[in-house]
Coordinates of C-alpha atoms and ligand atoms in Angstrom, one line a residue:
X26 CA 25.0 -25.8 96.1
X27 CA 23.7 -28.6 98.2
X28 CA 24.5 -30.6 101.3
X29 CA 23.4 -32.2 104.5
X30 CA 24.7 -32.8 108.0
X31 CA 24.7 -34.8 111.2
X32 CA 25.0 -33.2 114.6
X33 CA 28.6 -34.0 114.6
X34 CA 31.0 -33.6 111.7
X35 CA 29.5 -32.6 108.3
X36 CA 31.0 -32.5 104.8
X37 CA 29.3 -30.3 102.3
X38 CA 29.9 -29.6 98.6
X39 CA 29.5 -26.2 96.9
X40 CA 29.2 -25.9 93.1
X41 CA 29.9 -22.7 91.1
X42 CA 31.4 -21.5 87.8
X43 CA 34.8 -21.0 89.4
X44 CA 36.5 -22.5 92.5
X45 CA 36.9 -19.0 94.0
X46 CA 33.1 -18.5 93.7
X47 CA 32.4 -21.8 95.3
X48 CA 34.8 -21.0 98.2
X49 CA 33.1 -17.6 98.6
X50 CA 29.7 -19.2 98.8
X51 CA 30.9 -21.6 101.4
X52 CA 32.4 -18.8 103.4
X53 CA 29.2 -16.9 103.4
X54 CA 27.2 -19.9 104.5
X55 CA 29.5 -21.7 106.8
X56 CA 31.6 -18.9 108.3
X57 CA 35.4 -18.8 108.5
X58 CA 35.9 -22.0 110.6
X59 CA 34.8 -24.4 107.9
X60 CA 37.6 -26.4 106.3
X61 CA 38.3 -26.7 102.6
X62 CA 38.9 -30.4 102.1
X63 CA 39.0 -30.6 98.3
X64 CA 38.4 -28.7 95.1
X65 CA 37.9 -30.3 91.7
X66 CA 36.0 -30.1 88.5
X67 CA 32.4 -31.1 89.1
X68 CA 31.6 -34.7 88.3
X69 CA 29.4 -35.1 85.1
X70 CA 26.3 -35.9 87.2
X71 CA 26.6 -32.6 89.1
X72 CA 27.8 -30.4 86.3
X73 CA 24.4 -28.7 86.0
X74 CA 25.1 -27.2 89.5
X75 CA 28.3 -25.6 88.4
X76 CA 31.6 -26.4 86.6
X77 CA 33.6 -26.7 89.9
X78 CA 33.1 -28.3 93.3
X79 CA 34.6 -27.2 96.6
X80 CA 34.2 -29.7 99.4
X81 CA 34.1 -28.3 103.0
X82 CA 34.1 -29.9 106.4
X83 CA 33.3 -28.6 109.8
X84 CA 31.2 -28.8 113.0
X85 CA 27.6 -27.7 112.9
X86 CA 28.2 -25.2 115.7
X87 CA 30.4 -23.2 113.3
X88 CA 28.0 -23.5 110.4
X89 CA 24.7 -22.1 109.3
X90 CA 23.5 -25.4 107.9
X91 CA 19.7 -25.6 108.0
X92 CA 19.1 -29.3 107.4
X93 CA 17.9 -31.2 110.6
X94 CA 20.3 -33.6 112.2
X95 CA 18.3 -36.6 111.0
X96 CA 17.8 -35.4 107.5
X97 CA 17.9 -38.0 104.8
X98 CA 20.8 -37.7 102.4
X99 CA 19.9 -35.8 99.2
X100 CA 20.1 -37.5 95.8
X101 CA 23.6 -38.8 94.8
X102 CA 24.1 -36.3 92.0
X103 CA 24.2 -33.3 94.4
X104 CA 24.6 -34.8 97.8
X105 CA 27.5 -34.3 100.2
X106 CA 28.9 -37.1 102.4
X107 CA 28.5 -37.3 106.1
X108 CA 30.9 -38.8 108.6
X109 CA 31.6 -38.4 112.3
X110 CA 32.5 -41.4 114.4
X111 CA 34.5 -40.0 117.4
X112 CA 33.7 -38.0 120.4
X113 CA 36.4 -35.5 120.0
X114 CA 35.5 -34.0 116.7
X115 CA 36.8 -30.6 117.4
X116 CA 40.3 -32.1 117.8
X117 CA 39.8 -33.8 114.5
X118 CA 38.8 -30.6 112.8
X119 CA 41.9 -29.0 114.2
X120 CA 43.9 -31.8 112.8
X121 CA 42.4 -31.5 109.4
X122 CA 43.0 -27.8 109.5
X123 CA 46.6 -28.3 110.3
X124 CA 46.8 -30.8 107.5
X125 CA 45.4 -28.4 105.1
X126 CA 47.8 -25.7 106.3
X127 CA 50.7 -28.1 105.9
X128 CA 49.7 -28.8 102.4
X129 CA 49.9 -25.1 101.6
X130 CA 53.3 -23.3 101.3
X131 CA 53.4 -22.5 105.1
X132 CA 55.6 -25.5 105.2
X133 CA 57.0 -27.2 102.1
X134 CA 59.3 -29.5 104.0
X135 CA 62.5 -30.7 102.5
X136 CA 65.3 -32.1 104.7
X137 CA 63.2 -31.3 107.7
X138 CA 63.3 -27.6 107.1
X139 CA 60.4 -25.6 105.8
X140 CA 60.8 -23.3 102.8
X141 CA 60.1 -20.3 105.1
X142 CA 62.7 -21.4 107.7
X143 CA 65.3 -21.7 104.9
X144 CA 64.2 -18.3 103.5
X145 CA 64.6 -16.7 106.9
X146 CA 68.1 -18.2 107.3
X147 CA 68.9 -17.0 103.8
X148 CA 67.8 -13.5 105.0
X149 CA 70.4 -13.8 107.8
X150 CA 68.1 -14.8 110.7
X151 CA 69.9 -17.3 113.0
X152 CA 68.6 -20.9 112.6
X153 CA 67.0 -21.2 116.1
X154 CA 65.0 -18.0 115.6
X155 CA 64.1 -18.9 112.0
X156 CA 62.6 -22.2 113.4
X157 CA 60.6 -20.4 116.0
X158 CA 59.2 -17.9 113.6
X159 CA 58.4 -20.6 111.1
X160 CA 56.5 -22.5 113.8
X161 CA 54.6 -19.4 114.8
X162 CA 53.7 -18.5 111.2
X163 CA 52.5 -22.0 110.7
X164 CA 50.2 -21.6 113.7
X165 CA 48.9 -18.4 112.3
X166 CA 48.3 -20.2 109.0
X167 CA 46.4 -23.0 110.6
X168 CA 44.1 -20.7 112.4
X169 CA 43.2 -18.7 109.2
X170 CA 40.0 -19.2 107.4
X171 CA 40.0 -21.6 104.5
X172 CA 39.5 -18.8 102.0
X173 CA 42.6 -17.1 103.3
X174 CA 44.6 -20.4 103.3
X175 CA 43.5 -20.7 99.7
X176 CA 45.0 -17.3 98.8
X177 CA 48.1 -17.3 96.6
X178 CA 51.3 -18.3 98.3
X179 CA 53.2 -15.0 98.5
X180 CA 50.3 -12.9 99.9
X181 CA 49.4 -15.0 102.9
X182 CA 52.9 -16.2 103.8
X183 CA 54.7 -12.9 103.6
X184 CA 51.9 -11.0 105.4
X185 CA 51.9 -13.6 108.2
X186 CA 55.7 -13.6 108.5
X187 CA 55.8 -9.8 108.6
X188 CA 53.2 -9.8 111.4
X189 CA 55.1 -12.4 113.3
X190 CA 58.4 -10.5 112.9
X191 CA 56.8 -7.3 114.1
X192 CA 55.2 -9.0 117.1
X193 CA 58.6 -10.1 118.4
X194 CA 59.9 -6.5 118.9
X195 CA 58.9 -3.4 120.8
X196 CA 59.3 0.2 119.9
X197 CA 59.0 3.2 122.3
X198 CA 60.1 6.7 121.3
X199 CA 58.9 8.4 124.5
X200 CA 61.9 10.1 126.1
X201 CA 62.4 10.5 129.9
X202 CA 63.2 14.0 131.2
X203 CA 66.8 13.0 131.7
X204 CA 68.3 10.9 128.8
X205 CA 71.8 9.4 128.6
X206 CA 73.2 7.8 125.5
X207 CA 75.8 5.0 126.0
X208 CA 77.5 2.7 123.6
X209 CA 80.8 1.6 121.9
X210 CA 83.3 4.2 120.5
X211 CA 82.1 5.9 117.3
X212 CA 78.6 4.4 117.3
X213 CA 77.0 7.8 116.8
X214 CA 76.1 8.9 120.4
X215 CA 77.1 12.6 120.2
X216 CA 75.5 13.0 116.7
X217 CA 72.3 11.3 117.9
X218 CA 72.2 13.5 121.1
X219 CA 72.4 16.7 119.0
X220 CA 69.6 15.4 116.7
X221 CA 67.5 14.7 119.8
X222 CA 68.2 18.2 121.1
X223 CA 66.9 19.6 117.8
X224 CA 63.8 17.4 117.3
X225 CA 62.7 16.5 120.8
X226 CA 63.8 19.7 122.5
X227 CA 64.0 22.9 120.4
X228 CA 61.6 21.6 117.8
X229 CA 58.9 21.0 120.5
X230 CA 59.6 24.3 122.3
X231 CA 61.2 22.6 125.2
X232 CA 64.2 23.9 127.0
X233 CA 67.3 21.7 126.6
X234 CA 70.4 21.1 128.7
X235 CA 73.4 19.4 127.2
X236 CA 75.9 17.6 129.5
X237 CA 79.0 15.8 128.4
X238 CA 80.8 13.3 130.6
X239 CA 83.4 12.8 127.9
X240 CA 86.1 14.7 129.7
X241 CA 88.9 12.1 129.9
X242 CA 89.8 12.3 126.2
X243 CA 91.6 15.4 124.9
X244 CA 88.9 17.4 123.2
X245 CA 86.2 14.8 124.0
X246 CA 83.6 17.3 125.0
X247 CA 84.4 19.9 122.4
X248 CA 82.1 18.6 119.6
X249 CA 79.0 18.8 121.9
X250 CA 80.2 22.2 123.3
X251 CA 80.3 23.5 119.7
X252 CA 76.8 22.2 118.9
X253 CA 75.4 23.7 122.2
X254 CA 76.8 27.1 121.1
X255 CA 75.2 26.7 117.6
X256 CA 71.9 25.7 119.2
X257 CA 72.1 28.4 121.9
X258 CA 71.5 25.9 124.7
X259 CA 73.3 25.6 128.1
X260 CA 76.2 23.1 128.1
X261 CA 78.2 21.6 130.9
X262 CA 81.2 19.2 130.8
X263 CA 81.3 17.2 134.0
X264 CA 84.4 15.3 135.4
X265 CA 82.8 13.3 138.2
X266 CA 79.6 11.6 139.1
X267 CA 79.0 14.3 141.8
X268 CA 79.3 17.0 139.2
X269 CA 76.9 15.1 137.0
X270 CA 74.4 14.8 139.8
X271 CA 74.7 18.5 140.4
X272 CA 74.2 19.3 136.7
X273 CA 71.1 17.1 136.4
X274 CA 69.5 18.4 139.6
X275 CA 70.1 22.0 138.8
X276 CA 68.3 21.8 135.4
X277 CA 64.8 23.3 135.3
X278 CA 62.1 20.6 135.8
X279 CA 60.6 21.1 132.4
X280 CA 64.0 20.9 130.6
X281 CA 65.1 18.0 128.5
X282 CA 68.5 17.0 129.9
X283 CA 70.7 15.1 127.4
X284 CA 73.8 13.4 128.7
X285 CA 76.6 12.3 126.3
X286 CA 79.1 9.7 127.4
X287 CA 82.4 8.6 125.9
X288 CA 82.6 5.2 124.1
X289 CA 85.0 2.7 125.6
X290 CA 86.2 -0.6 124.2
X291 CA 86.5 -3.7 126.4
X292 CA 90.1 -2.9 127.3
X293 CA 89.3 0.5 128.9
X294 CA 85.7 0.0 130.1
X295 CA 86.5 -1.4 133.5
X296 CA 89.1 1.2 134.3
X297 CA 87.3 4.3 132.9
X298 CA 83.5 3.7 132.7
X299 CA 82.4 1.5 135.6
X300 CA 81.9 4.3 138.2
X301 CA 79.9 6.3 135.8
X302 CA 77.9 3.2 134.7
X303 CA 77.1 2.3 138.3
X304 CA 76.0 5.9 139.1
X305 CA 73.8 6.1 136.0
X306 CA 72.3 2.7 136.6
X307 CA 71.5 3.7 140.2
X308 CA 69.4 6.7 139.2
X309 CA 65.9 5.7 138.3
X310 CA 65.2 9.1 136.7
X311 CA 67.8 8.6 133.9
X312 CA 66.4 7.1 130.7
X313 CA 69.4 5.2 129.4
X314 CA 69.6 4.3 125.7
X315 CA 72.2 1.9 124.3
X316 CA 73.4 3.1 120.8
X317 CA 74.5 0.4 118.4
X318 CA 75.3 0.5 114.7
X319 CA 73.2 -1.5 112.2
X320 CA 76.5 -2.5 110.6
X321 CA 77.8 -4.5 113.6
X322 CA 78.0 -8.2 113.4
X323 CA 75.4 -9.9 115.6
X324 CA 78.1 -11.3 118.0
X325 CA 79.7 -7.9 118.4
X326 CA 76.3 -6.4 119.1
X327 CA 75.8 -9.0 121.8
X328 CA 79.2 -8.4 123.3
X329 CA 78.8 -4.6 123.3
X330 CA 75.3 -5.0 124.9
X331 CA 76.9 -7.2 127.6
X332 CA 79.6 -4.6 128.4
X333 CA 77.2 -1.6 128.4
X334 CA 74.7 -3.6 130.3
X335 CA 76.5 -2.1 133.3
X336 CA 74.6 1.2 132.6
X337 CA 71.3 -0.7 132.7
X338 CA 69.9 0.7 129.4
X339 CA 66.2 0.6 129.1
X340 CA 66.0 1.2 125.3
X341 CA 68.0 0.7 122.1
X342 CA 68.9 3.0 119.3
X343 CA 70.4 2.0 116.0
X344 CA 72.6 4.2 113.7
X345 CA 74.1 3.7 110.3
X346 CA 71.0 2.1 108.8
X347 CA 72.2 3.9 105.6
X348 CA 75.3 1.8 105.5
X349 CA 73.7 -1.7 105.3
X350 CA 71.2 -3.4 103.1
X351 CA 70.2 -5.8 105.8
X352 CA 68.6 -5.0 109.2
X353 CA 68.8 -8.7 110.2
X354 CA 71.5 -8.1 112.9
X355 CA 69.7 -5.2 114.5
X356 CA 66.4 -7.0 114.3
X357 CA 67.9 -10.1 116.1
X358 CA 69.5 -7.9 118.7
X359 CA 66.2 -6.2 119.4
X360 CA 64.5 -9.6 119.8
X361 CA 67.3 -11.0 121.9
X362 CA 67.5 -8.2 124.4
X363 CA 64.4 -7.7 124.5
X364 CA 64.3 -3.9 125.0
X365 CA 62.2 -1.4 123.0
X366 CA 63.9 0.4 120.1
X367 CA 63.5 4.2 120.5
X368 CA 65.2 6.1 117.6
X369 CA 67.0 5.2 114.4
X370 CA 69.6 7.1 112.4
X371 CA 70.2 6.6 108.7
X372 CA 72.7 9.2 107.9
X373 CA 75.0 11.9 109.2
X374 CA 72.9 15.0 108.6
X375 CA 71.9 16.9 111.7
X376 CA 69.1 17.1 112.5
X377 CA 67.4 15.5 109.4
X378 CA 68.7 11.9 109.8
X379 CA 66.8 10.8 112.8
X380 CA 63.5 8.9 113.0
X381 CA 61.3 7.4 115.6
X382 CA 61.6 3.7 115.5
X383 CA 58.6 1.9 113.8
X384 CA 58.1 -1.8 113.7
X385 CA 57.5 -1.9 109.9
X386 CA 60.8 0.0 109.4
X387 CA 62.7 -2.5 111.6
X388 CA 61.5 -5.5 109.6
X389 CA 61.5 -3.7 106.3
X390 CA 64.6 -5.3 104.7
X391 CA 63.6 -8.8 105.9
X392 CA 60.1 -8.6 104.5
X393 CA 61.4 -7.1 101.2
X394 CA 63.9 -9.9 100.9
X395 CA 61.4 -12.7 101.7
X396 CA 59.8 -13.3 98.4
X397 CA 63.2 -13.4 96.8
X398 CA 64.6 -15.8 99.5
X399 CA 61.5 -18.0 99.2
X400 CA 61.9 -18.4 95.5
X401 CA 65.6 -19.0 96.0
X402 CA 65.0 -22.0 98.3
X403 CA 61.9 -23.3 96.4
Ligands
GTP29 N1 76.7 7.0 107.8 C1 76.3 7.3 109.0 N2 77.2 7.9 109.8 C2 76.8 8.3 111.1 C3 75.5 8.0 111.5 N3 75.4 8.5 112.8 C4 76.7 9.0 113.1 N4 77.5 8.9 112.0 C5 78.9 9.3 111.9 O1 79.7 8.5 112.7 C6 80.8 9.2 113.2 C7 80.9 9.1 114.7 O2 79.8 9.7 115.3 P1 79.8 10.3 116.8 O3 78.4 10.9 117.0 O4 81.0 11.2 117.0 O5 80.0 8.9 117.6 P2 80.2 8.7 119.1 O6 79.5 7.5 119.5 O7 79.8 10.0 119.8 O8 81.7 8.5 119.2 P3 82.7 8.5 120.5 O9 82.2 9.7 121.3 O10 84.0 8.6 120.0 O11 82.4 7.2 121.2 C8 80.6 10.7 112.8 O12 81.4 10.9 111.6 C9 79.1 10.7 112.4 O13 78.8 11.7 111.4 C10 74.6 7.4 110.7 O14 73.4 7.1 111.0 N5 75.0 7.1 109.4
MG30 MG1 80.9 11.2 121.1

């Protein structure tokens, strides 16, 4: 292993029995900022130093290179080249790093799209978001150390993409004292509410109060009334916002108050839900969660979110994760909103099928599909 430097840009060769060893030596000596410029079999005149050569470039500030600035070049057989004509060498180094990153699988451009971008689209991520994620992953790639860049394609790219996907969403399973679930008909509000009563109330030794505002439909409140009886917790069906206010305010301060609402489609929402929505939105102490199903099409999710936006939900819940093999739609809705995801449901069993939202879980199907999608578009 030999080399020399100027005070500006240096280029240095490392020789070893394998390329990996040469890169590791370079990393130890030069640190993570040095750039891998080339690897090759060692030329005959340097073969005695090692079978392979890894050529690195960088700025002296980032390297532990001991030769003085004016050191004379070493003999040709083992010497590295020196070059550095411009003032803005840091910019040059960045450029070279980007170039190296572009030569790696972070972007294997064809028809203007990168492989990752096309793989994300294949995994049902909309084109504009796929492009943004691809760009961000490329940035991550270009700021990685050369050794990491040199890692096999799948490891680095999938790990960077998973990290980028996770960074774009929030999770928060902290419940307020008073919680209301709102959302389209049949999305799983009542079922989720009962699961919460079990796990977040009774399971944690906390008193629970169940309230249903679903009193316009015949038998609307009966399901929750029955569960309240099974759980042995107080239940109240309220027919007006005044009655709702009274029910909330009369609950003990330490109680978890869970409010169920009826689901209304666009045709009935204005007539039947707006008063309740305005009241709920006006109360700062109500923690409103919008419940959507993982099986909804992205546009339908967006429309439902628009309609139920009247309630000013602070968080999102997703149900029916068990009924789909792709979480792309729910992931994109969580990114689009952007509101934290609180709880997930992947089945009908009460209380088993509830889980606190975790980022890895929300990107799980996308990350699992990625290697397959990458090889499909390669
Ligand atoms: N497969 C599956 N079914 C679910 C899940 N969550 C709820 N369900 C089922 O979906 C159906 C509707 O659930 P509800 O809790 O009554 O839905 P809702 O939002 O209260 O319905 P409305 O009050 O009519 O608006 C029930 O049969 C539930 O068992 C889930 O995560 N997976
Ligand atoms: Mg219901």
